[in-house]
CSV table of C-alpha atoms in Angstrom, one decimal:
chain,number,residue,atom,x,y,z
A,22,UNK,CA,38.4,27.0,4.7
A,23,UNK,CA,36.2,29.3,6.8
A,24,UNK,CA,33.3,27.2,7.1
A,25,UNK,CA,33.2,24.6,4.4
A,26,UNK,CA,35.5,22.0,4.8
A,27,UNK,CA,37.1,23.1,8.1
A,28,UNK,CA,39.5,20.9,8.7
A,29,UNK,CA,39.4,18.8,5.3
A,30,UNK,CA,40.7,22.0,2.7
A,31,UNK,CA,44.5,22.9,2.8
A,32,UNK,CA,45.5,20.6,5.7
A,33,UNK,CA,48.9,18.7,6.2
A,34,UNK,CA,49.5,16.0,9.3
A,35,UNK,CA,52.7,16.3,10.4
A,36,UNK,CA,54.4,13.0,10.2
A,37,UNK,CA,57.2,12.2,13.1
A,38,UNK,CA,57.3,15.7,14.4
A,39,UNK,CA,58.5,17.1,10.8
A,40,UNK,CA,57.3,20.3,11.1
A,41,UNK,CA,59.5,22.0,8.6
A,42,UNK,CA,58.6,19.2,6.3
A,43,UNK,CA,55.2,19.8,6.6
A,44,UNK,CA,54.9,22.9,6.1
A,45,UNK,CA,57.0,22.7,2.8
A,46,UNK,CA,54.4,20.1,1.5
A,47,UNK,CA,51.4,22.4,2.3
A,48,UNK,CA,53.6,25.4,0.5
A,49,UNK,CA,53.9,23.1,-2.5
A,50,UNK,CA,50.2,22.0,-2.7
A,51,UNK,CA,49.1,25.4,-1.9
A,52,UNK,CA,51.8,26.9,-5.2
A,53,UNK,CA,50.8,24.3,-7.2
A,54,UNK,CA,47.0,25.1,-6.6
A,55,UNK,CA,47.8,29.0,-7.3
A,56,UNK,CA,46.3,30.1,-3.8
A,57,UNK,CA,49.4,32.0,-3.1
A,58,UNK,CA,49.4,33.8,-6.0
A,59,UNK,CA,46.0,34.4,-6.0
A,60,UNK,CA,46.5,35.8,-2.3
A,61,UNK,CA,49.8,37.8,-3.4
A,62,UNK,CA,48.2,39.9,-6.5
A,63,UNK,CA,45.1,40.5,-4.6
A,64,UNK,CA,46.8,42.6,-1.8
A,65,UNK,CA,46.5,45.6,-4.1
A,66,UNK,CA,43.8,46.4,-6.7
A,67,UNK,CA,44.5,45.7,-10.7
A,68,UNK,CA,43.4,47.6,-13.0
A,69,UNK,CA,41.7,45.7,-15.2
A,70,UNK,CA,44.5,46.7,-18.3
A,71,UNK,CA,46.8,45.7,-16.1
A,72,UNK,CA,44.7,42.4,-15.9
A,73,UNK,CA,44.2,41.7,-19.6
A,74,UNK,CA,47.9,42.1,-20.5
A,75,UNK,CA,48.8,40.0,-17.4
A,76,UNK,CA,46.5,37.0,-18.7
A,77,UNK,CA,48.2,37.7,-22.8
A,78,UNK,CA,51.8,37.6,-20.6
A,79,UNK,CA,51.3,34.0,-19.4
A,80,UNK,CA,49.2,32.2,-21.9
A,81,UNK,CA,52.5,33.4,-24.7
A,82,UNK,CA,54.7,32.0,-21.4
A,83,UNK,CA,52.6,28.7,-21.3
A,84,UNK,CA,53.0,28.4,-24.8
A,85,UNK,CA,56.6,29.0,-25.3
A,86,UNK,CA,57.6,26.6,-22.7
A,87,UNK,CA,55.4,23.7,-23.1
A,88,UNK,CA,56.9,24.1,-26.8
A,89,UNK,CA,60.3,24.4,-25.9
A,90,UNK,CA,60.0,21.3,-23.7
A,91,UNK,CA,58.6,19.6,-26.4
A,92,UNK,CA,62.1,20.5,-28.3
A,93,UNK,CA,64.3,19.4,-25.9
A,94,UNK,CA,62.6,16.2,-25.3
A,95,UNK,CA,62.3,15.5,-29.0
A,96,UNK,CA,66.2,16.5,-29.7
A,97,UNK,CA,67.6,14.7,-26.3
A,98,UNK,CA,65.9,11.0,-27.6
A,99,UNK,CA,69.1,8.9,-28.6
A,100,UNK,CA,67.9,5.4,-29.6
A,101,UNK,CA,65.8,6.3,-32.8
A,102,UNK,CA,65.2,3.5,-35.7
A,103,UNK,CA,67.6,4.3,-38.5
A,104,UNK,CA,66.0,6.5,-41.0
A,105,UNK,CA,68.4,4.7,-44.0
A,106,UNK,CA,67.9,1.4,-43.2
A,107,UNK,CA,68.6,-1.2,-46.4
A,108,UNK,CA,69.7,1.9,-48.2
B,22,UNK,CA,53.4,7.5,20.1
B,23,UNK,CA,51.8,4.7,21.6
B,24,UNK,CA,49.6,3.7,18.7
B,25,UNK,CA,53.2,3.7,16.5
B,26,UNK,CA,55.2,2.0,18.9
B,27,UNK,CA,52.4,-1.1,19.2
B,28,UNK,CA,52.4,-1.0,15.2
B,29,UNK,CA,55.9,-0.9,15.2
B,30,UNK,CA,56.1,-4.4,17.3
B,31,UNK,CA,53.7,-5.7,15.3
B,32,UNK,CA,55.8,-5.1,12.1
B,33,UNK,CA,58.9,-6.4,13.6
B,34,UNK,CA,57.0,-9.8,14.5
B,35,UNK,CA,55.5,-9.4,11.0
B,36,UNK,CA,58.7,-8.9,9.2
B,37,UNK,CA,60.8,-11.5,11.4
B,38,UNK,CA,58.2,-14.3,10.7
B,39,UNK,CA,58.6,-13.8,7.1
B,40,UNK,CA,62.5,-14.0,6.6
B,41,UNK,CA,62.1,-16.8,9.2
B,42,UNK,CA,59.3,-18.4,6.6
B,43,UNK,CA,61.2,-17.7,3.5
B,44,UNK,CA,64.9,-18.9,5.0
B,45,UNK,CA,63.0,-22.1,5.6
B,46,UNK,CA,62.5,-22.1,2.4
B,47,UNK,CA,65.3,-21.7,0.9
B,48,UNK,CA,67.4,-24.6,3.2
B,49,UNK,CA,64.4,-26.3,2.4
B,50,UNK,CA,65.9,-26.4,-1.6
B,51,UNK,CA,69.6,-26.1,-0.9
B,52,UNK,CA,70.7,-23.9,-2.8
B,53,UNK,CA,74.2,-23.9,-2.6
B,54,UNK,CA,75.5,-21.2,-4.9
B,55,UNK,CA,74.1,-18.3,-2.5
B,56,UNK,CA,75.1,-18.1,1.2
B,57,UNK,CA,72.3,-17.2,3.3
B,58,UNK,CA,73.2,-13.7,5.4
B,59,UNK,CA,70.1,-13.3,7.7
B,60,UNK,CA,71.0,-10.9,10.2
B,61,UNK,CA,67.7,-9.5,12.4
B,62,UNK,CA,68.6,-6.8,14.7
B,63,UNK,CA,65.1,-6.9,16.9
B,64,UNK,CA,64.7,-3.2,18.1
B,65,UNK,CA,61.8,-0.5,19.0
B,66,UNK,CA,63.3,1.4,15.5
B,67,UNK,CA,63.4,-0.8,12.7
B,68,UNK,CA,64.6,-4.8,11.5
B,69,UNK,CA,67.0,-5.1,8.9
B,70,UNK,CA,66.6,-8.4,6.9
B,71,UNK,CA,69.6,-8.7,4.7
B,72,UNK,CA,69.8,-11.4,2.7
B,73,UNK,CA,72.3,-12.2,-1.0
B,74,UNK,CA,68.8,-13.2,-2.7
B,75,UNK,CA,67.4,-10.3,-4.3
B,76,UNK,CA,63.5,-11.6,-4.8
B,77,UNK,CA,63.4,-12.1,-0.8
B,78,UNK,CA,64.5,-8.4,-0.2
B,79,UNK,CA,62.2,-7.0,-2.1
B,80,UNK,CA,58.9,-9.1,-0.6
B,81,UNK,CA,60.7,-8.5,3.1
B,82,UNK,CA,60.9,-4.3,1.4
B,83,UNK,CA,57.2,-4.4,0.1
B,84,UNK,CA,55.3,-5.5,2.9
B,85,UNK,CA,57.3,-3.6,5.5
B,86,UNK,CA,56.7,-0.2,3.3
B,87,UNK,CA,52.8,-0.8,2.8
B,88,UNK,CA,52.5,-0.8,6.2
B,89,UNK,CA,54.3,2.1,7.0
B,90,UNK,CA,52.8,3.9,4.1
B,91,UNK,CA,49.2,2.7,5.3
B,92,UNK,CA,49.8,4.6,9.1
B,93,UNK,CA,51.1,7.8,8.0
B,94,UNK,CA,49.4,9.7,5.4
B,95,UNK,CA,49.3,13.6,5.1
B,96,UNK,CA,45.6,14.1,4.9
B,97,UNK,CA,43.6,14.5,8.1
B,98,UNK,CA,41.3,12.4,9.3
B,99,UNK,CA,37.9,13.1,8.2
B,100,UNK,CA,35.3,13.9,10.9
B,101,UNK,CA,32.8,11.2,10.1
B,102,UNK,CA,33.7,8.0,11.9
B,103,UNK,CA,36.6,5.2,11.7
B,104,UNK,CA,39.7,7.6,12.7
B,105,UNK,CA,41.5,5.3,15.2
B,106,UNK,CA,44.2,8.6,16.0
B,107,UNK,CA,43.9,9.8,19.4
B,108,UNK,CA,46.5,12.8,20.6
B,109,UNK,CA,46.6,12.4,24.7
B,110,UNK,CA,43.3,10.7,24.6
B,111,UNK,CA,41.5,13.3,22.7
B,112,UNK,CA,40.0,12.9,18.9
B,113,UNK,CA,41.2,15.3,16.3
B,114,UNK,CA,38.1,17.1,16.3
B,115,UNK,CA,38.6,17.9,20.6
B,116,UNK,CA,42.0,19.0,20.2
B,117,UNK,CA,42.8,23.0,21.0
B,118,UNK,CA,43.1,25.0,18.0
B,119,UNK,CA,46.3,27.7,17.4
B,120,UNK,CA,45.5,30.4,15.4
B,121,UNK,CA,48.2,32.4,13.7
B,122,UNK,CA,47.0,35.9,11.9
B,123,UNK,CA,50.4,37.0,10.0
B,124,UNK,CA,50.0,40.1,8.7
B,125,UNK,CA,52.7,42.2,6.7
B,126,UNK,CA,53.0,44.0,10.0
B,127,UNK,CA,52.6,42.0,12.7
B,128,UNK,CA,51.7,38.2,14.0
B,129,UNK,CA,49.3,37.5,16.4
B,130,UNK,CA,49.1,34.0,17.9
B,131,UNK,CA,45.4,32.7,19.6
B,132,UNK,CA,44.9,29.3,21.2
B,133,UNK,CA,41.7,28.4,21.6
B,134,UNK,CA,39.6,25.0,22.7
B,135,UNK,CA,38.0,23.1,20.0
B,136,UNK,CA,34.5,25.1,21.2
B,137,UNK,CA,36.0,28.4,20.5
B,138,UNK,CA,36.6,29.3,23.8
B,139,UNK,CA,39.9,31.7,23.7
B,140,UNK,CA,42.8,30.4,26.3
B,141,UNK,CA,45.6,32.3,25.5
B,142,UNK,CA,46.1,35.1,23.2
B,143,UNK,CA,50.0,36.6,22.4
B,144,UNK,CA,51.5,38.9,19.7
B,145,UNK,CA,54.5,40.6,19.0
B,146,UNK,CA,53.3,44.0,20.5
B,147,UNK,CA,52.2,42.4,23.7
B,148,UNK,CA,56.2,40.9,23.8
B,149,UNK,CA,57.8,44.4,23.6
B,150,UNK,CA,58.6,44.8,20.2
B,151,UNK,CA,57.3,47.6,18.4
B,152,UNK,CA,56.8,48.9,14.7
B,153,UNK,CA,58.9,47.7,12.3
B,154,UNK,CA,60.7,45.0,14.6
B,155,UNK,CA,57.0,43.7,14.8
B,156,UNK,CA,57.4,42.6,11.6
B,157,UNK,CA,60.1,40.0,11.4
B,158,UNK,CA,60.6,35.9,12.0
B,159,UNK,CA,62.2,36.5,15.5
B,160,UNK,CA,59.1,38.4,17.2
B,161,UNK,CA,56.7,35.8,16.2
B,162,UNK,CA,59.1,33.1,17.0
B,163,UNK,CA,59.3,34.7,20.8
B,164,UNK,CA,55.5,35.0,20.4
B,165,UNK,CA,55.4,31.5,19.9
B,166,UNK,CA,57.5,30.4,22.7
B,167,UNK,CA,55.5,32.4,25.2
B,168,UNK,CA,51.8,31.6,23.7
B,169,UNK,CA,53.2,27.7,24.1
B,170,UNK,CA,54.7,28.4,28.0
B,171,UNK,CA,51.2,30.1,28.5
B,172,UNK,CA,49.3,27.1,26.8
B,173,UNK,CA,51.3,24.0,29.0
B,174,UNK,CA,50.6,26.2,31.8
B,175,UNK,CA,47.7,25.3,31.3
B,176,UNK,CA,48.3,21.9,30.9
B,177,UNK,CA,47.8,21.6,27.0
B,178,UNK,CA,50.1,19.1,25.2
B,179,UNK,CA,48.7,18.3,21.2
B,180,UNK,CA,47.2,21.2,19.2
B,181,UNK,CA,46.4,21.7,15.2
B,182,UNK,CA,48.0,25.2,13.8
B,183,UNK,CA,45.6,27.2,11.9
B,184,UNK,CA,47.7,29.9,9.6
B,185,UNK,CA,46.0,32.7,8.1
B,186,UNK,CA,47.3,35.4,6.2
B,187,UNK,CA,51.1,35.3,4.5
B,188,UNK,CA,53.3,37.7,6.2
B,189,UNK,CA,57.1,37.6,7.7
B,190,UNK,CA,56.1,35.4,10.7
B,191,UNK,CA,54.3,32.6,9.0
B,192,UNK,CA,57.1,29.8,9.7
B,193,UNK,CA,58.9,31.1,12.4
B,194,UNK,CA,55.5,31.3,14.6
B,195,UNK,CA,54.9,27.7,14.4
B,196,UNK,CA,58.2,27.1,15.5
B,197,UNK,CA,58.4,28.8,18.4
B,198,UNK,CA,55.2,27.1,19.7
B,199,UNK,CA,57.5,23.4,19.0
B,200,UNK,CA,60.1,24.8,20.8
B,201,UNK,CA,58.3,26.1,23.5
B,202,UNK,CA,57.3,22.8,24.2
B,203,UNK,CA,53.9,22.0,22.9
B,204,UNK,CA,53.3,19.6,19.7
B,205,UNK,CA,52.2,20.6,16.2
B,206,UNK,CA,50.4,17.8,15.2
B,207,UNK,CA,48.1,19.1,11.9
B,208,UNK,CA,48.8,22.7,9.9
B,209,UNK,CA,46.1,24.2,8.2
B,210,UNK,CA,46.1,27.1,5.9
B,211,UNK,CA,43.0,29.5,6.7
B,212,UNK,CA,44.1,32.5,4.0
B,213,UNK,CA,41.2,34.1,3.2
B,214,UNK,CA,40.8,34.7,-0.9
B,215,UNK,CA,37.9,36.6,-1.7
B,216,UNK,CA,36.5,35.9,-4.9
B,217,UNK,CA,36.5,38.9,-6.3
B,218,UNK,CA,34.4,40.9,-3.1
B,219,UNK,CA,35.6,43.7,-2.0
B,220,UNK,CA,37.9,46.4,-3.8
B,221,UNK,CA,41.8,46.3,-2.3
B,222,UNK,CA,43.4,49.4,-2.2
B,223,UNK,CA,45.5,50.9,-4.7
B,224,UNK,CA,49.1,49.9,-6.4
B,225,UNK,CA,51.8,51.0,-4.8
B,226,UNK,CA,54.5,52.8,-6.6
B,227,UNK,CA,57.3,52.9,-5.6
């Protein structure tokens, strides 16, 4: 950061001379903390229509996968107790 | 590279005194259905320790992995005391600073002392590319090679990369400063994200 936290915030030691490796890990920290998307959609202005449908857009995405992940992993389990047992 | 090379003796003597301890051991019960394979290959990279017994690979695995996890960790060393990391001598805190602005348009590459004091400042423009050739991986990678001739020149060796800004020449900048010759030790990520300041301009349509 600019002042706070000057060298604590959004740094990565590079280990062995892996620079490439490096700088993947601070991509993936930096993805997973949404800075780069922040810093990609706030190159130009949104309107704030454009904002409100954006937000609808991903909470119905969030949803629909965390359900359909929930699917999979409740069709792909194998082992279950048998439902018929003693029948 | 001095500090890993003295922990790296010390982990051999560590890890050689252990399968020496637990071979003892195990003549020390005879047992006869196992053959004991303990080959140690004593070298500056690392010891292998095989053995057919599968409990005393995995203590030999376990301690020789927390201490290799315990010297290398990705997050800097805080300010505040107890860092025993030196770079040439110097403390994180002393070491010269890189600064890489990539824009959309261009990539401009400042080194600077840990005080702020500007040593060496290099762009694309100022390598003879112009306009839209500016703009690509190569011109800051050439950037990079010259800013790092300039810099050991000048007789800097260890320097932290500080990236601001995410344009074409983000990567390929830090590069060329490795391969012209001077070593990346720490990369931070200065992008500045206004929250919610100043108005950008407007979409684009294209």
């Amino acid at each position: 950061m600019s002042r706070h936290l000057r060298f604590i915030a959004r740094t990565v030691m590079v280990q062995n001379g892996n620079v490439d490796e490096a700088y993947k890990i601070l991509n993936r920290i930096l993805t997973h903390d949404g800075v780069i998307d922040a810093v990609k959609r706030k190159r130009y202005y949104e309107k704030p229509c454009r904002e409100r449908q954006r937000k609808n857009f991903e909470n119905c995405r969030r949803i629909y996968h965390s359900e359909m992940a929930r699917k999979i992993t409740f069709i792909s389990v194998t082992n279950r107790e048998d439902p018929w047992l003693g029948c | 590279m001095l500090n890993m090379y003295k922990l790296n003796s010390v982990l051999v003597s560590s890890v050689s005194s252990v399968c020496r301890q637990l071979s003892g051991s195990l003549n020390a019960f005879g047992s006869s259905a196992k053959v004991f394979i303990g080959c140690e290959s004593i070298g500056l990279q690392r010891t292998l320790c095989t053995s057919a017994v599968r409990r005393q690979e995995t203590a030999a695995s376990t301690t020789s992995s927390a201490k290799t996890s315990r010297d290398s960790s990705i997050f800097p060393p805080i300010i505040g005391e107890e860092s025993s990391l030196r770079w040439g001598g110097k403390k994180f805190e002393e070491l010269p600073i890189a600064h890489v602005k990539a824009t959309y348009n261009n990539t401009h590459i400042q080194l600077t002392e840990s005080t702020g004091q500007s040593m060496v400042r290099t762009s694309c423009g100022t390598e003879g590319f112009k306009n839209i050739k500016k703009s690509t991986p190569i011109a800051a990678q050439t950037a990079g090679i010259s800013a790092a001739a300039k810099a050991t020149a000048k007789g800097v060796k260890f320097v932290r990369v500080v990236v601001k800004g995410l344009g074409p020449g983000r990567l390929s900048a830090i590069k060329g400063l490795t391969m012209g010759g001077l070593e990346v030790i720490s990369i931070t990520d200065n992008t500045p994200v206004p929250h919610n300041g100043c108005r950008p301009r407007k979409a684009r349509r294209t």
